[in-house]
Amino acid sequence: MRFLSLPDELLIEILSRLPAQAIASSLSSCRALHAQSAAVWQAACSRRWPQWAAIAAEPGAQWRRQYELLSLREAEAGCLPSVAAIRKVQKSVTERHRSILTEWLCEVSFDWDLDSTVVFKAVAYLDHYLSTHAVEQLSRFQLLGLACLRAAMGDARKPAALDEHAKKMDPANFAYISDDTYTADEVEAQTQVIVGLVPEHLKRSPNTKMFLRSFWYRATLKEVVHADEMHIYTLASFFVQLALLDTACSGYAPSLLAAAALSVSLEAYGKQPWPVVLQQFGSYLPAELEPVKRRLADLQATQAAEQLRPIWRGLHEQHSYPEYEAEWRRAILIFSCASRAHLAPPPSGCDGTAAQGSSAVPSSGSAGTDSPAAPAPQDTATPMLVD
C-alpha cells in the first residue's frame, strides 16, 4: 500500500525499470496501476531505447507493442549467423555453391507446396551450420541442404495436417529428389545432426517472410495500401526470396530485410516508401532501410536466378486482379530477368508499365528467371494474412 501511495511520476519511474514480464504482471494484477499502463510502457521504451522515442511517440503509438517489437529486434541479433565465419570456415563450399543450393531448396519448396516460411527457416539452419562446421566434401553439400529443409519442415509442422506432413517428411522422399545420390538412412542421420545442432531460440525465431506478412498486414490495416494491391506484396516476397541466394544477406536481421523489401516494392509502384505507421510498427527509420534497399536492387540487377525467376513468373502470369493489369505486367517484367530497368517508380500520372515504354511481357525464352550495399552484416507472432 505504501508503494501505491507514491507520486505517479515515481511509480512510473520504478515500474519502467523492471523486466518486461514483471511490468506486465504488476500492471495486470493491480487495478490502481492499470491507469498508468501506457505511461509505464512509454517510460520503459524511452529508458531502454531512447533513440526510438521520436518514432513511437507519433499519434496512435501503442507503447507495449512498441516495447515488444524492439525486444524482438534485439533477440534477432542472437539468431544471425556470422557471414565472416561462413567465409572463413568453408574451404570447399563457395558462395556460388550456397546460392545454387538455396535456389534448389526454393524450387523444392514450391514443388512440394510447402508454406513459404519453411525455406527461410531451412536456409537459417544451413547458415548456422556453415558458420560453425566445415563441409569437407562438396558431394555432401546437397545432403546438408536436404537435412536442413527436413528439419525446418519438422519444426513448422501443423497438428491439423500430421498425416500428410508425415508422408512429406519420409526420408525416402528426400533421397528420391536427390536422384538417389543419398540413401534414406543418410538423410535421416544428417537430419538428426541438424536437429541437435540448431539452438531452440533459432527454431522459434521469426524469419523474414513472417515479418513481411506482418508488415503487409499493418500496411493494409492503416490503408498505406489496398488489400487488393497484391502486386506490391508479391514483388516484396520475390525480393526476400532472392535475398536467400545471397550470403551477405544472411547477416541482416530478418525484420530489416522484410522492411527493406516492402519499401522497395512500395517505392517501385509510386507509394510512400516507408510511412510513419510502418516506422512505428517496424521500428526502423527510412534512412536505416536505404543501404539494404540498395543491396536488394543490386541483387535484382545481377542475380540471374535462372531456376527461380521462371517459377515466380509462371505463378503470377495469370492473376485475378484485372484492375491492376499494368502493375502486374510490371511485376512480371521484374521477375523475368535480372535488370534494374523496371524498379524505378513511375512518373506522376503514369502507370509502371507505361513509364517503361512497353507493356509487353517477355517471352518465356527471355534471359534470367522469375517466381526478392546493405549495412555491414552482423556477426553475431505476427498476423498471417497472406502467403
Short mmCIF file of C-alpha atoms in Angstrom, two decimals:
data_model
loop_
_atom_site.label_atom_id
_atom_site.label_comp_id
_atom_site.label_asym_id
_atom_site.label_seq_id
_atom_site.Cartn_x
_atom_site.Cartn_y
_atom_site.Cartn_z
CA MET A 1 0.00 0.00 0.00
CA ARG A 2 2.87 2.37 0.73
CA PHE A 3 4.12 1.75 -2.78
CA LEU A 4 0.77 2.77 -4.27
CA SER A 5 0.81 5.97 -2.24
CA LEU A 6 3.94 7.18 -4.03
CA PRO A 7 3.57 10.04 -6.56
CA ASP A 8 2.60 8.86 -10.03
CA GLU A 9 5.90 10.03 -11.52
CA LEU A 10 7.88 7.91 -9.07
CA LEU A 11 5.62 4.88 -9.57
CA ILE A 12 6.14 5.10 -13.34
CA GLU A 13 9.89 5.52 -12.89
CA ILE A 14 10.16 2.44 -10.66
CA LEU A 15 7.94 0.19 -12.79
CA SER A 16 9.68 1.18 -16.02
CA ARG A 17 12.95 -0.23 -14.67
CA LEU A 18 11.52 -3.72 -14.21
CA PRO A 19 11.87 -6.58 -16.73
CA ALA A 20 9.02 -6.78 -19.24
CA GLN A 21 7.32 -9.75 -17.58
CA ALA A 22 7.37 -8.02 -14.19
CA ILE A 23 5.94 -4.83 -15.69
CA ALA A 24 3.09 -6.73 -17.33
CA SER A 25 2.38 -8.71 -14.15
CA SER A 26 2.34 -5.60 -11.96
CA LEU A 27 0.06 -3.64 -14.24
CA SER A 28 -2.40 -6.51 -14.69
CA SER A 29 -2.57 -7.53 -11.03
CA CYS A 30 -3.28 -4.12 -9.56
CA ARG A 31 -6.27 -2.09 -10.70
CA ALA A 32 -4.78 1.08 -9.24
CA LEU A 33 -1.74 0.74 -11.52
CA HIS A 34 -3.69 -0.08 -14.67
CA ALA A 35 -4.38 3.58 -15.38
CA GLN A 36 -0.63 4.15 -15.61
CA SER A 37 -0.10 1.35 -18.15
CA ALA A 38 0.63 3.46 -21.23
CA ALA A 39 2.90 5.81 -19.29
CA VAL A 40 4.87 2.92 -17.77
CA TRP A 41 5.46 1.20 -21.12
CA GLN A 42 6.40 4.55 -22.68
CA ALA A 43 8.93 5.20 -19.93
CA ALA A 44 10.29 1.65 -20.30
CA CYS A 45 10.74 2.14 -24.04
CA SER A 46 12.35 5.55 -23.63
CA ARG A 47 14.73 4.22 -20.99
CA ARG A 48 15.81 1.13 -22.90
CA TRP A 49 15.70 2.55 -26.45
CA PRO A 50 15.85 6.35 -26.17
CA GLN A 51 16.58 6.73 -29.89
CA TRP A 52 13.14 5.30 -30.73
CA ALA A 53 11.10 7.73 -28.62
CA ALA A 54 10.50 10.03 -31.58
CA ILE A 55 9.07 7.22 -33.71
CA ALA A 56 6.94 5.62 -31.03
CA ALA A 57 5.61 9.00 -29.86
CA GLU A 58 3.72 9.53 -33.09
CA PRO A 59 -0.08 9.71 -32.74
CA GLY A 60 -1.62 6.31 -32.16
CA ALA A 61 1.51 4.73 -30.70
CA GLN A 62 0.91 1.55 -28.71
CA TRP A 63 3.72 1.57 -26.21
CA ARG A 64 3.52 -2.04 -25.03
CA ARG A 65 3.52 -3.22 -28.65
CA GLN A 66 6.46 -0.91 -29.31
CA TYR A 67 8.34 -2.48 -26.40
CA GLU A 68 7.63 -5.97 -27.72
CA LEU A 69 8.78 -5.06 -31.22
CA LEU A 70 12.01 -3.52 -30.02
CA SER A 71 12.66 -6.51 -27.77
CA LEU A 72 12.13 -8.80 -30.75
CA ARG A 73 14.67 -6.83 -32.77
CA GLU A 74 17.22 -7.30 -30.00
CA ALA A 75 16.52 -11.05 -29.96
CA GLU A 76 17.07 -11.28 -33.72
CA ALA A 77 20.71 -10.36 -33.34
CA GLY A 78 21.34 -13.56 -31.37
CA CYS A 79 19.95 -15.69 -34.21
CA LEU A 80 22.06 -14.32 -37.04
CA PRO A 81 24.91 -16.37 -38.48
CA SER A 82 28.33 -14.81 -38.82
CA VAL A 83 28.92 -14.14 -42.51
CA ALA A 84 32.60 -13.67 -41.78
CA ALA A 85 32.69 -17.07 -40.06
CA ILE A 86 30.98 -18.77 -43.01
CA ARG A 87 33.58 -17.35 -45.36
CA LYS A 88 36.43 -18.34 -43.04
CA VAL A 89 35.22 -21.83 -42.10
CA GLN A 90 34.18 -23.04 -45.55
CA LYS A 91 37.00 -24.09 -47.86
CA SER A 92 35.25 -26.47 -50.25
CA VAL A 93 31.89 -24.69 -50.39
CA THR A 94 31.86 -21.30 -52.09
CA GLU A 95 29.19 -18.62 -52.03
CA ARG A 96 28.23 -19.72 -55.53
CA HIS A 97 27.66 -23.27 -54.27
CA ARG A 98 25.49 -21.90 -51.48
CA SER A 99 23.49 -19.83 -53.97
CA ILE A 100 22.84 -22.88 -56.16
CA LEU A 101 21.75 -24.99 -53.19
CA THR A 102 19.43 -22.36 -51.70
CA GLU A 103 17.82 -21.77 -55.10
CA TRP A 104 17.21 -25.51 -55.40
CA LEU A 105 15.67 -25.59 -51.92
CA CYS A 106 13.31 -22.82 -53.03
CA GLU A 107 12.35 -24.93 -56.06
CA VAL A 108 11.65 -27.94 -53.84
CA SER A 109 9.51 -25.83 -51.52
CA PHE A 110 7.41 -24.72 -54.50
CA ASP A 111 7.16 -28.24 -55.92
CA TRP A 112 6.05 -29.66 -52.57
CA ASP A 113 3.68 -26.76 -51.91
CA LEU A 114 5.29 -26.01 -48.56
CA ASP A 115 4.39 -22.96 -46.52
CA SER A 116 6.58 -20.20 -47.89
CA THR A 117 8.20 -19.58 -44.48
CA VAL A 118 9.74 -23.08 -44.35
CA VAL A 119 12.52 -22.44 -46.84
CA PHE A 120 13.59 -19.33 -44.89
CA LYS A 121 13.86 -21.43 -41.74
CA ALA A 122 15.80 -24.10 -43.66
CA VAL A 123 18.32 -21.58 -45.01
CA ALA A 124 18.75 -20.12 -41.50
CA TYR A 125 19.62 -23.63 -40.28
CA LEU A 126 22.01 -24.08 -43.20
CA ASP A 127 23.85 -20.85 -42.47
CA HIS A 128 24.06 -21.67 -38.77
CA TYR A 129 25.74 -24.95 -39.70
CA LEU A 130 28.06 -23.33 -42.25
CA SER A 131 29.26 -20.75 -39.73
CA THR A 132 30.45 -23.44 -37.32
CA HIS A 133 31.17 -26.64 -39.30
CA ALA A 134 33.29 -27.04 -42.40
CA VAL A 135 31.78 -29.06 -45.24
CA GLU A 136 34.73 -31.26 -46.11
CA GLN A 137 33.24 -32.86 -49.23
CA LEU A 138 31.29 -30.83 -51.75
CA SER A 139 29.48 -34.03 -52.72
CA ARG A 140 27.79 -33.98 -49.28
CA PHE A 141 26.58 -30.39 -49.52
CA GLN A 142 23.24 -31.23 -51.11
CA LEU A 143 22.63 -33.75 -48.32
CA LEU A 144 23.15 -30.96 -45.80
CA GLY A 145 20.56 -28.83 -47.62
CA LEU A 146 18.07 -31.70 -47.63
CA ALA A 147 18.57 -32.23 -43.91
CA CYS A 148 18.06 -28.53 -43.16
CA LEU A 149 14.84 -28.49 -45.17
CA ARG A 150 13.58 -31.63 -43.46
CA ALA A 151 14.43 -30.26 -40.01
CA ALA A 152 12.67 -26.99 -40.84
CA MET A 153 9.59 -28.86 -42.03
CA GLY A 154 9.54 -30.78 -38.76
CA ASP A 155 9.72 -27.60 -36.70
CA ALA A 156 6.99 -25.95 -38.78
CA ARG A 157 4.54 -28.85 -38.79
CA LYS A 158 0.89 -28.17 -38.00
CA PRO A 159 -1.19 -30.67 -35.96
CA ALA A 160 -4.14 -30.43 -38.35
CA ALA A 161 -2.16 -31.99 -41.18
CA LEU A 162 0.05 -34.52 -39.40
CA ASP A 163 -0.71 -37.44 -41.72
CA GLU A 164 0.07 -35.52 -44.89
CA HIS A 165 3.07 -33.92 -43.23
CA ALA A 166 4.42 -37.32 -42.13
CA LYS A 167 4.33 -38.52 -45.74
CA LYS A 168 6.33 -35.50 -46.89
CA MET A 169 8.79 -35.97 -44.03
CA ASP A 170 9.61 -39.55 -45.08
CA PRO A 171 13.40 -39.55 -45.61
CA ALA A 172 12.88 -41.70 -48.72
CA ASN A 173 11.22 -38.69 -50.38
CA PHE A 174 14.31 -36.61 -49.77
CA ALA A 175 16.57 -39.36 -51.08
CA TYR A 176 14.40 -39.54 -54.19
CA ILE A 177 14.66 -35.84 -55.04
CA SER A 178 18.44 -36.14 -54.80
CA ASP A 179 18.21 -38.67 -57.66
CA ASP A 180 19.14 -41.27 -55.07
CA THR A 181 22.54 -39.68 -54.58
CA TYR A 182 21.92 -40.29 -50.88
CA THR A 183 20.05 -43.03 -49.06
CA ALA A 184 17.09 -42.55 -46.74
CA ASP A 185 19.32 -43.56 -43.84
CA GLU A 186 21.85 -40.88 -44.73
CA VAL A 187 19.08 -38.27 -44.90
CA GLU A 188 17.77 -39.35 -41.51
CA ALA A 189 21.23 -39.30 -39.93
CA GLN A 190 22.09 -35.86 -41.28
CA THR A 191 18.69 -34.52 -40.19
CA GLN A 192 19.36 -35.64 -36.64
CA VAL A 193 22.68 -33.79 -36.74
CA ILE A 194 20.90 -30.59 -37.72
CA VAL A 195 18.11 -31.07 -35.17
CA GLY A 196 20.70 -31.48 -32.43
CA LEU A 197 22.81 -28.56 -33.60
CA VAL A 198 20.22 -25.81 -34.15
CA PRO A 199 19.55 -23.90 -30.90
CA GLU A 200 15.99 -23.55 -29.64
CA HIS A 201 15.98 -19.76 -29.95
CA LEU A 202 16.72 -20.06 -33.68
CA LYS A 203 13.93 -22.60 -34.13
CA ARG A 204 11.47 -20.19 -32.51
CA SER A 205 12.75 -17.01 -34.12
CA PRO A 206 10.50 -15.32 -36.74
CA ASN A 207 12.00 -15.33 -40.22
CA THR A 208 11.97 -12.74 -42.98
CA LYS A 209 8.77 -13.96 -44.62
CA MET A 210 6.94 -13.88 -41.28
CA PHE A 211 7.99 -10.27 -40.76
CA LEU A 212 6.95 -9.37 -44.30
CA ARG A 213 3.48 -10.80 -43.71
CA SER A 214 3.20 -8.77 -40.53
CA PHE A 215 4.33 -5.54 -42.20
CA TRP A 216 1.86 -6.13 -45.04
CA TYR A 217 -0.95 -6.67 -42.57
CA ARG A 218 -0.04 -3.38 -40.90
CA ALA A 219 0.15 -1.57 -44.26
CA THR A 220 -3.34 -2.72 -45.24
CA LEU A 221 -4.77 -2.07 -41.79
CA LYS A 222 -3.50 1.52 -41.83
CA GLU A 223 -4.50 2.00 -45.51
CA VAL A 224 -0.97 2.51 -46.75
CA VAL A 225 -2.06 0.08 -49.48
CA HIS A 226 -5.32 -1.50 -50.53
CA ALA A 227 -5.62 -5.21 -49.76
CA ASP A 228 -6.07 -5.95 -53.48
CA GLU A 229 -2.72 -4.38 -54.39
CA MET A 230 -1.13 -7.80 -54.14
CA HIS A 231 1.42 -6.96 -56.81
CA ILE A 232 3.21 -4.90 -54.14
CA TYR A 233 3.30 -7.72 -51.60
CA THR A 234 4.21 -10.31 -54.25
CA LEU A 235 7.13 -8.23 -55.51
CA ALA A 236 8.40 -7.79 -51.95
CA SER A 237 8.07 -11.57 -51.44
CA PHE A 238 10.17 -12.13 -54.53
CA PHE A 239 12.88 -9.82 -53.23
CA VAL A 240 13.17 -11.58 -49.87
CA GLN A 241 13.41 -14.95 -51.58
CA LEU A 242 16.01 -13.62 -54.00
CA ALA A 243 17.95 -12.45 -50.95
CA LEU A 244 18.15 -16.07 -49.73
CA LEU A 245 20.60 -16.72 -52.57
CA ASP A 246 23.00 -14.05 -51.30
CA THR A 247 25.34 -14.98 -48.46
CA ALA A 248 25.75 -11.39 -47.30
CA CYS A 249 22.01 -11.02 -46.81
CA SER A 250 22.01 -13.81 -44.24
CA GLY A 251 23.80 -11.40 -41.90
CA TYR A 252 20.94 -8.90 -41.89
CA ALA A 253 18.14 -9.06 -39.36
CA PRO A 254 15.03 -10.70 -40.87
CA SER A 255 12.86 -7.74 -39.85
CA LEU A 256 15.26 -5.34 -41.59
CA LEU A 257 15.26 -7.37 -44.80
CA ALA A 258 11.48 -7.61 -44.77
CA ALA A 259 11.08 -3.88 -44.16
CA ALA A 260 13.55 -3.02 -46.92
CA ALA A 261 11.89 -5.38 -49.41
CA LEU A 262 8.45 -3.92 -48.78
CA SER A 263 9.87 -0.41 -49.01
CA VAL A 264 11.49 -1.17 -52.38
CA SER A 265 8.21 -2.56 -53.66
CA LEU A 266 6.13 0.35 -52.36
CA GLU A 267 8.52 2.81 -53.96
CA ALA A 268 8.56 0.92 -57.26
CA TYR A 269 4.81 1.44 -57.51
CA GLY A 270 4.89 5.13 -56.59
CA LYS A 271 3.84 4.71 -52.96
CA GLN A 272 5.44 6.41 -49.98
CA PRO A 273 8.41 4.10 -49.36
CA TRP A 274 8.23 3.85 -45.56
CA PRO A 275 5.45 5.93 -43.96
CA VAL A 276 5.21 6.76 -40.28
CA VAL A 277 2.74 3.98 -39.47
CA LEU A 278 5.27 1.42 -40.71
CA GLN A 279 8.11 3.17 -38.90
CA GLN A 280 6.10 2.81 -35.69
CA PHE A 281 5.34 -0.84 -36.31
CA GLY A 282 8.71 -1.87 -37.69
CA SER A 283 10.85 0.43 -35.54
CA TYR A 284 13.07 1.34 -38.48
CA LEU A 285 13.78 4.81 -39.78
CA PRO A 286 13.76 5.27 -43.57
CA ALA A 287 17.48 6.03 -43.55
CA GLU A 288 18.22 2.64 -41.97
CA LEU A 289 16.49 0.87 -44.86
CA GLU A 290 18.31 2.65 -47.67
CA PRO A 291 21.55 0.59 -47.69
CA VAL A 292 19.55 -2.66 -47.58
CA LYS A 293 17.30 -1.44 -50.38
CA ARG A 294 20.37 -0.76 -52.50
CA ARG A 295 21.58 -4.30 -51.84
CA LEU A 296 18.23 -5.73 -52.96
CA ALA A 297 18.28 -3.56 -56.08
CA ASP A 298 21.79 -4.81 -56.85
CA LEU A 299 20.60 -8.42 -56.49
CA GLN A 300 17.73 -7.74 -58.87
CA ALA A 301 20.23 -6.32 -61.36
CA THR A 302 22.85 -9.08 -61.05
CA GLN A 303 21.29 -12.30 -59.72
CA ALA A 304 20.38 -14.47 -62.71
CA ALA A 305 18.39 -16.95 -60.56
CA GLU A 306 17.78 -18.98 -63.71
CA GLN A 307 15.61 -21.54 -61.93
CA LEU A 308 13.79 -19.27 -59.51
CA ARG A 309 12.67 -16.48 -61.83
CA PRO A 310 10.65 -18.71 -64.20
CA ILE A 311 8.83 -20.17 -61.18
CA TRP A 312 7.76 -16.75 -59.96
CA ARG A 313 6.77 -15.66 -63.44
CA GLY A 314 4.75 -18.82 -64.04
CA LEU A 315 2.95 -18.48 -60.71
CA HIS A 316 1.84 -14.91 -61.30
CA GLU A 317 1.29 -14.51 -65.04
CA GLN A 318 -2.35 -15.47 -64.50
CA HIS A 319 -3.57 -13.33 -61.62
CA SER A 320 -7.10 -12.37 -60.61
CA TYR A 321 -6.73 -8.60 -60.30
CA PRO A 322 -7.73 -7.14 -63.71
CA GLU A 323 -7.93 -3.63 -62.23
CA TYR A 324 -4.16 -3.79 -61.67
CA GLU A 325 -3.20 -5.31 -65.03
CA ALA A 326 -0.44 -2.79 -65.77
CA GLU A 327 1.07 -3.20 -62.31
CA TRP A 328 1.14 -6.98 -62.63
CA ARG A 329 2.77 -6.74 -66.07
CA ARG A 330 5.49 -4.67 -64.48
CA ALA A 331 5.99 -7.22 -61.71
CA ILE A 332 6.32 -9.96 -64.32
CA LEU A 333 8.98 -7.91 -66.10
CA ILE A 334 10.95 -7.67 -62.86
CA PHE A 335 10.57 -11.40 -62.19
CA SER A 336 11.60 -12.32 -65.72
CA CYS A 337 15.16 -11.09 -65.92
CA ALA A 338 17.98 -9.60 -63.92
CA SER A 339 17.68 -5.88 -64.59
CA ARG A 340 17.32 -2.62 -62.74
CA ALA A 341 15.21 -1.13 -65.52
CA HIS A 342 11.73 -1.64 -64.06
CA LEU A 343 12.43 -0.79 -60.41
CA ALA A 344 12.27 3.00 -60.77
CA PRO A 345 8.98 4.49 -59.55
CA PRO A 346 6.67 5.56 -62.40
CA PRO A 347 6.44 9.27 -63.24
CA SER A 348 3.49 11.03 -61.66
CA GLY A 349 0.31 10.23 -63.57
CA CYS A 350 1.77 7.19 -65.34
CA ASP A 351 1.43 3.51 -64.52
CA GLY A 352 4.58 1.50 -64.06
CA THR A 353 4.43 -0.24 -67.44
CA ALA A 354 3.77 2.88 -69.46
CA ALA A 355 6.70 4.58 -67.74
CA GLN A 356 8.96 1.93 -69.18
CA GLY A 357 7.66 2.42 -72.68
CA SER A 358 6.35 -1.10 -73.12
CA SER A 359 3.59 -3.27 -71.73
CA ALA A 360 4.71 -6.49 -73.33
CA VAL A 361 5.75 -9.39 -71.15
CA PRO A 362 8.96 -11.06 -72.36
CA SER A 363 8.63 -14.45 -73.95
CA SER A 364 9.39 -17.50 -71.85
CA GLY A 365 12.76 -17.68 -73.51
CA SER A 366 13.90 -14.38 -72.01
CA ALA A 367 17.18 -14.26 -70.19
CA GLY A 368 17.03 -14.62 -66.44
CA THR A 369 14.30 -16.12 -64.31
CA ASP A 370 11.13 -15.42 -62.39
CA SER A 371 8.83 -16.58 -59.49
CA PRO A 372 13.14 -10.70 -53.57
CA ALA A 373 25.49 -2.03 -50.19
CA ALA A 374 23.38 -3.04 -47.07
CA PRO A 375 24.76 -2.12 -43.65
CA ALA A 376 27.62 -4.34 -42.64
CA PRO A 377 26.22 -7.80 -41.86
CA GLN A 378 26.11 -8.50 -38.14
CA ASP A 379 28.27 -11.28 -36.76
CA THR A 380 26.56 -12.12 -34.10
CA ALA A 381 3.81 -13.83 -33.52
CA THR A 382 2.53 -11.88 -36.08
CA PRO A 383 -0.73 -11.95 -38.05
CA MET A 384 -0.64 -14.25 -41.06
CA LEU A 385 -2.75 -12.52 -43.67
CA VAL A 386 -1.31 -13.82 -46.90
CA ASP A 387 1.16 -16.39 -48.15
#
